[in-house]
Amino acid sequence: MTLKFSIFRGSLMNLYEYEGRLLFKKYRIPVPSGGVASSPREAKKIAEKLKSPYVIKAQVLVGGRGKAGGVQFAESLEEVEKAAEKILDMTIKGFKVEKVLVAEKVDIERESYVGFILNRGDRTIDFLTSPLGGVDIEEIVRQYPESLLRQQIDPLLGLQEFMVRKSFKHLNLSKEIYKDFRALIFSLYRLFIEYDCELAEINPLALSKEKMLVAIDSKVTIDDNSLYKHPDLLEFKNRRVESMSEIERKAELYGLNYVELEGYVGVLGNGAGLTMATMDLVSYYGGEPANFLDIGGGATREKVGSALSLLLENRKIKVIFINILGGITRCDEVAEGIVSALKKYGAKPVVVRMIGTREKEGRRILEKHDIHVLDSMEEAAKIAVELAKR
Ligand code: GDP
Ligand code: MN
């Protein structure tokens, strides 16, 4: 089966390109002049202060915008306005475009890839370099692995001079560029460390016809447990909260990981992995998940209750599928939460699969209220979908 929902990852915050650019600027990493707009008129206004030609780019949290038509070029202000109008009307890979970046188009001679990524497995920070800029890193790894130079940085020692030289050599750029390259790479590394990044990537890093290095795109992912340390990132986060739906905002308030989707089967799980697997099962059996909702580990009955209230109050949800793998999460605690939420917020059909810590006690509580508990998540998914279609 294909795993449709594996793009959700708990506790990471992806920055928009224009947000990443702000961090780049702060660290003196050169970016094309430009600004961000929410309407075609605003886009034109920004372009008025820039030199032609222009580039207009969709601001969405997925890669491959270029291929999806989300990156367009323009010569005149009228063209900028038109391109912005078109792009602001797009939905790219399921994400509605709300903003566009308008920037001066760089005359590019060569595109490279550089990035730092947290490698949890090896406890290193991996410094990646490839001369195949513009190609997604996933694709580089899959199709041209020999083009990728991976240097593993010991976090206690930090980025070393020789690594930067090796990276530079790998890109085969001319010597005059080295000073700029070195400064840029050390800046990007500093940003990575100081902002608690999981990923800080420039793809493409362009060498312009004027022999300048310019970050054409930014991709920065932050471990969001560290947001409290970074007021500017908190502001980015708050802006996101403003554009959230009522339910999403409530979830944020309760400290829940919630993403709204199109379907009608409510999903509640503990742990991002299990919750995604649950959503995948729902869609495997022909249903459509209405949401992603992860209550995390060790949730109290109150937290379970608040989580469930979000699904009970959502009118498009027909059935709720609760999938709990008890570890530090206690099944009896979850059961109490379910029972009281159903009393308080009104009932909907619920299908519960629950195993693990204090399972027997949990079952007893639910069965007293005529809620049957299943062992197999496949069976539970099937039943949930059948009920929803009835
Ligand atoms: P992505 O497709 O979402 O990664 O968006 P990018 O910002 O990386 O842009 C995709 C591609 O568009 C780049 O690899 C470039 O080839 C091209 N592109 C974007 N901006 C410029 C620019 O200012 N000048 C030129 N010549 N090409 C650009
Ligand atoms: Mn890119």
Coordinates of C-alpha atoms and ligand atoms in Angstrom, one line a residue:
M1 CA 0.0 0.0 0.0
T2 CA 1.1 3.5 -0.5
L3 CA 1.6 5.7 2.5
K4 CA -0.3 8.8 1.7
F5 CA 0.1 10.5 4.9
S6 CA 3.7 10.1 5.8
I7 CA 4.4 13.8 5.1
F8 CA 3.2 14.7 8.6
R9 CA 6.0 14.8 11.1
G10 CA 5.4 15.9 14.6
S11 CA 7.3 18.7 16.3
L12 CA 9.0 20.2 13.3
M13 CA 8.3 23.6 11.9
N14 CA 9.0 24.2 8.2
L15 CA 9.7 27.7 7.3
Y16 CA 8.3 29.3 4.1
E17 CA 10.9 30.4 1.6
Y18 CA 10.3 34.1 2.5
E19 CA 10.8 33.3 6.2
G20 CA 14.0 31.4 5.5
R21 CA 15.2 34.4 3.5
L22 CA 14.8 36.6 6.5
L23 CA 17.1 34.4 8.5
F24 CA 19.5 34.2 5.6
K25 CA 19.6 38.0 5.5
K26 CA 20.3 38.2 9.2
Y27 CA 23.3 36.0 8.6
R28 CA 24.4 37.9 5.6
I29 CA 23.8 35.1 3.2
P30 CA 23.1 36.9 -0.1
V31 CA 19.6 36.6 -1.5
P32 CA 17.9 38.3 -4.5
S33 CA 16.2 41.6 -3.6
G34 CA 12.5 41.1 -3.3
G35 CA 9.5 41.0 -1.0
V36 CA 6.4 39.0 -0.3
A37 CA 2.8 39.8 -1.4
S38 CA -0.7 38.5 -0.8
S39 CA -2.3 40.1 -3.8
P40 CA -1.4 40.8 -7.5
R41 CA -1.5 44.5 -6.7
E42 CA 0.9 44.2 -3.8
A43 CA 3.1 42.0 -6.0
K44 CA 3.3 44.8 -8.6
K45 CA 4.1 47.3 -5.9
I46 CA 7.0 45.3 -4.8
A47 CA 8.3 44.9 -8.3
E48 CA 8.2 48.7 -8.8
K49 CA 11.1 48.9 -6.5
L50 CA 13.0 46.2 -8.2
K51 CA 14.9 45.8 -11.4
S52 CA 13.4 43.9 -14.3
P53 CA 13.4 40.9 -15.1
Y54 CA 11.5 39.5 -12.2
V55 CA 10.7 36.1 -10.7
I56 CA 7.4 35.4 -9.0
K57 CA 7.2 32.3 -6.6
A58 CA 4.5 30.5 -4.8
Q59 CA 5.0 30.4 -1.1
V60 CA 4.0 26.9 0.0
L61 CA 5.6 24.4 2.3
V62 CA 6.4 21.9 -0.4
G63 CA 9.3 21.5 -2.8
G64 CA 9.0 21.2 -6.6
R65 CA 7.2 24.5 -7.0
G66 CA 9.1 25.1 -10.2
K67 CA 7.8 22.0 -11.9
A68 CA 4.2 22.7 -10.6
G69 CA 4.2 26.1 -12.3
G70 CA 4.6 27.9 -9.1
V71 CA 7.8 29.7 -10.3
Q72 CA 7.3 32.2 -13.1
F73 CA 9.3 34.9 -14.8
A74 CA 8.2 38.3 -15.9
E75 CA 9.7 41.3 -17.8
S76 CA 7.2 44.0 -17.1
L77 CA 5.1 45.2 -14.1
E78 CA 2.0 44.1 -15.9
E79 CA 3.4 40.6 -16.3
V80 CA 4.3 40.5 -12.6
E81 CA 0.7 41.3 -11.7
K82 CA -0.6 38.6 -14.1
A83 CA 1.8 36.0 -12.9
A84 CA 1.0 36.7 -9.3
E85 CA -2.7 36.5 -10.0
K86 CA -2.2 33.1 -11.6
I87 CA 0.0 31.7 -8.9
L88 CA -2.2 33.0 -6.1
D89 CA -5.0 31.0 -7.6
M90 CA -3.0 27.8 -7.5
T91 CA -3.1 24.8 -5.1
I92 CA 0.2 23.1 -5.1
K93 CA 0.3 19.5 -3.9
G94 CA -2.7 20.2 -1.7
F95 CA -1.5 23.5 -0.4
K96 CA -3.4 26.6 -1.3
V97 CA -1.1 29.5 -2.3
E98 CA -1.6 32.5 0.0
K99 CA 1.5 34.5 -0.7
V100 CA 4.0 35.0 -3.5
L101 CA 7.6 36.1 -3.3
V102 CA 8.5 38.7 -5.9
A103 CA 12.2 39.0 -6.6
E104 CA 14.8 40.2 -9.1
K105 CA 15.6 37.4 -11.4
V106 CA 19.2 36.4 -11.1
D107 CA 21.2 35.7 -14.3
I108 CA 22.4 32.2 -13.3
E109 CA 25.5 30.6 -14.7
R110 CA 25.5 27.5 -12.4
E111 CA 23.3 26.0 -9.8
S112 CA 24.6 24.0 -6.8
Y113 CA 23.2 22.3 -3.8
V114 CA 24.4 22.9 -0.2
G115 CA 22.8 22.0 3.0
F116 CA 23.2 21.0 6.6
I117 CA 20.9 18.3 8.0
L118 CA 20.7 16.7 11.5
N119 CA 21.6 13.1 11.4
R120 CA 20.1 11.6 14.5
G121 CA 21.2 8.0 13.7
D122 CA 24.9 9.0 13.7
R123 CA 24.6 11.9 16.0
T124 CA 26.2 14.2 13.5
I125 CA 25.3 17.2 11.4
D126 CA 25.7 16.2 7.8
F127 CA 27.1 18.8 5.4
L128 CA 25.8 18.0 2.0
T129 CA 27.1 19.3 -1.3
S130 CA 26.2 18.5 -4.8
P131 CA 26.9 20.2 -8.2
L132 CA 23.4 19.2 -9.3
G133 CA 21.6 22.3 -7.9
G134 CA 17.9 22.7 -8.6
V135 CA 17.3 19.0 -8.3
D136 CA 15.5 17.9 -5.1
I137 CA 17.9 16.3 -2.6
E138 CA 15.7 13.2 -2.4
E139 CA 16.1 12.8 -6.1
I140 CA 19.8 13.4 -6.0
V141 CA 20.1 10.6 -3.4
R142 CA 18.0 8.3 -5.4
Q143 CA 19.3 9.0 -8.9
Y144 CA 22.7 10.5 -8.7
P145 CA 24.1 9.4 -5.3
E146 CA 27.7 9.7 -6.6
S147 CA 27.2 13.4 -7.1
L148 CA 26.5 13.9 -3.4
L149 CA 29.3 14.7 -1.0
R150 CA 28.3 13.9 2.6
Q151 CA 30.7 15.2 5.3
Q152 CA 29.7 14.3 8.9
I153 CA 30.3 17.0 11.4
D154 CA 31.0 16.2 15.0
P155 CA 28.7 18.6 16.8
L156 CA 31.3 19.2 19.5
L157 CA 34.0 20.1 17.1
G158 CA 31.8 22.0 14.6
L159 CA 32.3 22.7 11.0
Q160 CA 36.0 22.5 10.0
E161 CA 37.8 24.6 7.5
F162 CA 38.9 21.5 5.5
M163 CA 35.3 20.4 5.0
V164 CA 34.5 23.7 3.4
R165 CA 37.5 23.3 1.1
K166 CA 36.5 19.8 0.2
S167 CA 32.9 20.9 -0.5
F168 CA 34.2 23.8 -2.7
K169 CA 36.4 21.4 -4.6
H170 CA 33.5 19.1 -5.1
L171 CA 31.6 21.9 -6.8
N172 CA 34.6 22.7 -9.0
L173 CA 34.0 26.4 -8.8
S174 CA 36.8 28.9 -9.7
K175 CA 39.2 30.0 -7.0
E176 CA 38.1 33.6 -6.9
I177 CA 34.8 32.5 -5.4
Y178 CA 36.3 30.7 -2.4
K179 CA 36.3 33.6 0.0
D180 CA 32.6 34.2 -0.6
F181 CA 31.8 30.5 -0.5
R182 CA 33.6 30.0 2.8
A183 CA 31.8 33.0 4.4
L184 CA 28.4 31.8 3.1
I185 CA 28.9 28.2 4.3
F186 CA 30.0 29.2 7.8
S187 CA 27.1 31.6 8.0
L188 CA 24.7 28.8 7.0
Y189 CA 26.2 26.6 9.6
R190 CA 25.9 29.2 12.3
L191 CA 22.3 29.7 11.4
F192 CA 21.7 26.0 11.6
I193 CA 23.2 25.8 15.1
E194 CA 21.8 29.0 16.6
Y195 CA 18.3 28.4 15.3
D196 CA 18.2 24.7 16.4
C197 CA 17.6 23.5 12.8
E198 CA 16.9 20.1 11.6
L199 CA 17.6 21.3 8.1
A200 CA 19.1 24.4 6.5
E201 CA 19.4 24.1 2.7
I202 CA 20.1 26.3 -0.2
N203 CA 18.9 24.7 -3.4
P204 CA 19.9 26.1 -5.8
L205 CA 22.9 28.1 -4.6
A206 CA 23.5 30.1 -7.8
L207 CA 26.6 31.4 -9.2
S208 CA 25.5 34.5 -11.2
K209 CA 26.9 35.7 -14.4
E210 CA 28.6 38.5 -12.3
K211 CA 30.3 35.7 -10.3
M212 CA 28.3 36.3 -7.2
L213 CA 26.9 33.5 -5.0
V214 CA 23.2 33.9 -4.4
A215 CA 20.8 31.8 -2.4
I216 CA 17.9 31.4 -4.9
D217 CA 15.8 29.3 -2.6
S218 CA 15.7 28.6 1.2
K219 CA 14.5 25.5 3.0
V220 CA 14.8 25.7 6.8
T221 CA 13.2 23.3 9.3
I222 CA 13.3 24.0 13.0
D223 CA 12.8 21.7 15.9
D224 CA 9.8 23.4 17.3
N225 CA 10.6 22.5 20.9
S226 CA 13.1 25.3 20.7
L227 CA 10.7 28.0 19.5
Y228 CA 10.6 29.6 22.9
K229 CA 14.2 30.6 22.4
H230 CA 13.5 32.5 19.2
P231 CA 11.1 35.4 19.3
D232 CA 11.2 35.9 15.5
L233 CA 10.3 32.3 14.9
L234 CA 7.5 32.5 17.5
E235 CA 6.2 35.4 15.4
F236 CA 6.2 33.2 12.3
K237 CA 4.3 30.6 14.3
N238 CA 1.7 33.1 15.5
R239 CA 1.1 34.2 12.0
R240 CA 0.3 30.6 11.2
V241 CA -2.1 30.4 14.1
E242 CA -3.9 33.4 12.7
S243 CA -4.6 31.7 9.5
M244 CA -5.7 28.5 11.2
S245 CA -9.3 27.3 11.3
E246 CA -11.1 27.5 14.6
I247 CA -10.5 23.8 15.3
E248 CA -6.8 24.0 14.5
R249 CA -6.5 27.0 16.8
K250 CA -8.1 25.1 19.6
A251 CA -5.8 22.2 19.0
E252 CA -2.8 24.5 19.3
L253 CA -4.2 25.8 22.6
Y254 CA -4.5 22.3 23.9
G255 CA -1.0 21.4 22.8
L256 CA -2.2 18.8 20.3
N257 CA -0.8 17.9 16.9
Y258 CA -3.7 18.5 14.6
V259 CA -4.1 18.8 10.8
E260 CA -7.4 19.1 9.1
L261 CA -8.1 17.1 6.0
E262 CA -10.8 16.6 3.5
G263 CA -12.4 13.3 4.6
Y264 CA -15.1 12.1 7.0
V265 CA -13.4 9.5 9.3
G266 CA -12.0 11.1 12.4
V267 CA -8.6 9.7 13.5
L268 CA -7.1 9.9 16.9
G269 CA -3.8 8.1 17.8
N270 CA -0.9 8.4 20.2
G271 CA 2.4 9.1 18.4
A272 CA 2.8 10.6 15.0
G273 CA 3.9 7.3 13.4
L274 CA 0.9 5.3 14.7
T275 CA -1.5 8.1 13.8
M276 CA -0.1 8.3 10.2
A277 CA -0.3 4.5 9.9
T278 CA -3.9 4.7 11.1
M279 CA -4.8 7.3 8.4
D280 CA -3.1 5.1 5.8
L281 CA -5.3 2.1 6.9
V282 CA -8.4 4.2 6.7
S283 CA -7.6 5.2 3.2
Y284 CA -6.5 1.6 2.3
Y285 CA -9.9 0.4 3.2
G286 CA -11.6 3.0 1.0
G287 CA -12.3 5.7 3.6
E288 CA -11.0 9.2 3.8
P289 CA -9.4 10.5 7.0
A290 CA -10.8 13.8 8.2
N291 CA -7.8 14.8 10.2
F292 CA -4.5 13.9 11.7
L293 CA -4.6 14.1 15.5
D294 CA -1.8 12.9 17.7
I295 CA -2.3 13.1 21.5
G296 CA 1.4 12.3 22.1
G297 CA 2.7 10.1 24.9
G298 CA 1.3 9.8 28.4
A299 CA -1.8 11.8 27.7
T300 CA -4.1 12.4 30.7
R301 CA -7.9 11.9 30.5
E302 CA -8.3 15.6 30.2
K303 CA -6.1 15.8 27.2
V304 CA -7.8 12.8 25.6
G305 CA -11.1 14.6 26.3
S306 CA -10.0 17.9 24.7
A307 CA -8.7 16.0 21.7
L308 CA -11.9 14.0 21.2
S309 CA -14.0 17.2 21.6
L310 CA -12.3 18.5 18.4
L311 CA -13.5 15.5 16.5
L312 CA -17.0 15.4 18.1
E313 CA -17.6 19.0 17.3
N314 CA -16.5 18.6 13.7
R315 CA -19.7 18.1 11.7
K316 CA -18.2 16.5 8.7
I317 CA -16.8 13.6 10.8
K318 CA -19.1 10.6 10.7
V319 CA -17.1 8.0 12.7
I320 CA -14.2 8.4 15.0
F321 CA -11.4 5.8 14.9
I322 CA -9.3 5.8 18.1
N323 CA -6.0 3.9 17.9
I324 CA -4.0 3.6 21.1
L325 CA -0.8 1.7 21.7
G326 CA -0.4 1.9 25.4
G327 CA 3.1 2.4 26.7
I328 CA 3.5 5.5 28.8
T329 CA 0.0 6.2 27.7
R330 CA -2.4 4.3 29.9
C331 CA -5.4 2.7 28.3
D332 CA -7.6 3.3 31.4
E333 CA -6.8 6.9 31.4
V334 CA -7.7 7.1 27.7
A335 CA -10.9 5.2 28.3
E336 CA -12.0 7.6 31.0
G337 CA -11.2 10.5 28.7
I338 CA -13.3 8.9 25.9
V339 CA -16.3 8.2 28.1
S340 CA -16.4 11.7 29.6
A341 CA -16.0 13.4 26.2
L342 CA -18.8 11.4 24.7
K343 CA -21.1 12.5 27.6
K344 CA -20.0 16.1 27.4
Y345 CA -19.8 16.8 23.7
G346 CA -22.5 14.4 22.3
A347 CA -22.0 11.0 20.9
K348 CA -20.8 9.9 17.5
P349 CA -20.0 6.3 16.5
V350 CA -16.5 5.4 17.8
V351 CA -14.3 2.5 16.9
V352 CA -11.6 1.8 19.4
R353 CA -8.5 -0.3 19.0
M354 CA -6.5 -0.2 22.2
I355 CA -3.7 -2.4 23.5
G356 CA -0.9 -2.1 26.0
T357 CA -0.5 -0.6 29.5
R358 CA -3.6 -1.2 31.6
E359 CA -5.5 -2.5 28.7
K360 CA -7.9 -4.7 30.7
E361 CA -8.9 -1.8 33.0
G362 CA -9.4 0.4 29.9
R363 CA -11.6 -2.2 28.2
R364 CA -13.7 -2.6 31.2
I365 CA -14.4 1.1 31.4
L366 CA -15.4 1.3 27.7
E367 CA -17.4 -1.9 27.7
K368 CA -19.5 -0.7 30.6
H369 CA -20.5 2.1 28.2
D370 CA -21.1 -0.3 25.3
I371 CA -18.0 0.7 23.5
H372 CA -16.5 -2.4 22.0
V373 CA -12.7 -2.6 21.9
L374 CA -10.7 -4.3 19.1
D375 CA -7.2 -5.7 19.1
S376 CA -6.5 -5.5 15.4
M377 CA -6.1 -2.1 13.8
E378 CA -6.9 -3.6 10.4
E379 CA -10.2 -4.8 11.6
A380 CA -10.9 -1.6 13.4
A381 CA -10.1 0.4 10.3
K382 CA -12.4 -1.7 8.2
I383 CA -15.3 -1.4 10.6
A384 CA -14.8 2.4 10.9
V385 CA -14.9 2.8 7.2
E386 CA -18.0 0.6 6.9
L387 CA -19.8 2.5 9.6
A388 CA -18.9 5.8 7.9
K389 CA -20.3 4.7 4.6
R390 CA -23.5 3.5 6.0
Ligands
GDP1 P1 11.5 24.8 -6.1 O1 11.2 24.3 -7.4 O2 10.3 24.8 -5.2 O3 12.7 24.2 -5.4 O4 11.8 26.4 -6.3 P2 13.2 27.2 -6.6 O5 13.1 28.5 -5.9 O6 14.3 26.3 -6.2 O7 13.2 27.4 -8.1 C1 13.2 26.4 -9.1 C2 14.0 26.7 -10.2 O8 13.6 27.9 -10.9 C3 15.5 26.9 -9.9 O9 16.2 25.7 -9.8 C4 16.0 27.8 -11.0 O10 16.3 27.0 -12.1 C5 14.7 28.6 -11.4 N1 14.8 29.9 -10.8 C6 14.3 30.3 -9.7 N2 14.7 31.6 -9.4 C7 15.4 32.0 -10.5 C8 16.1 33.2 -10.8 O11 16.2 34.2 -10.1 N3 16.9 33.2 -12.0 C9 16.9 32.1 -12.8 N4 17.6 32.2 -13.9 N5 16.3 31.0 -12.5 C10 15.5 30.9 -11.4
MN2 MN 14.5 24.8 -4.7

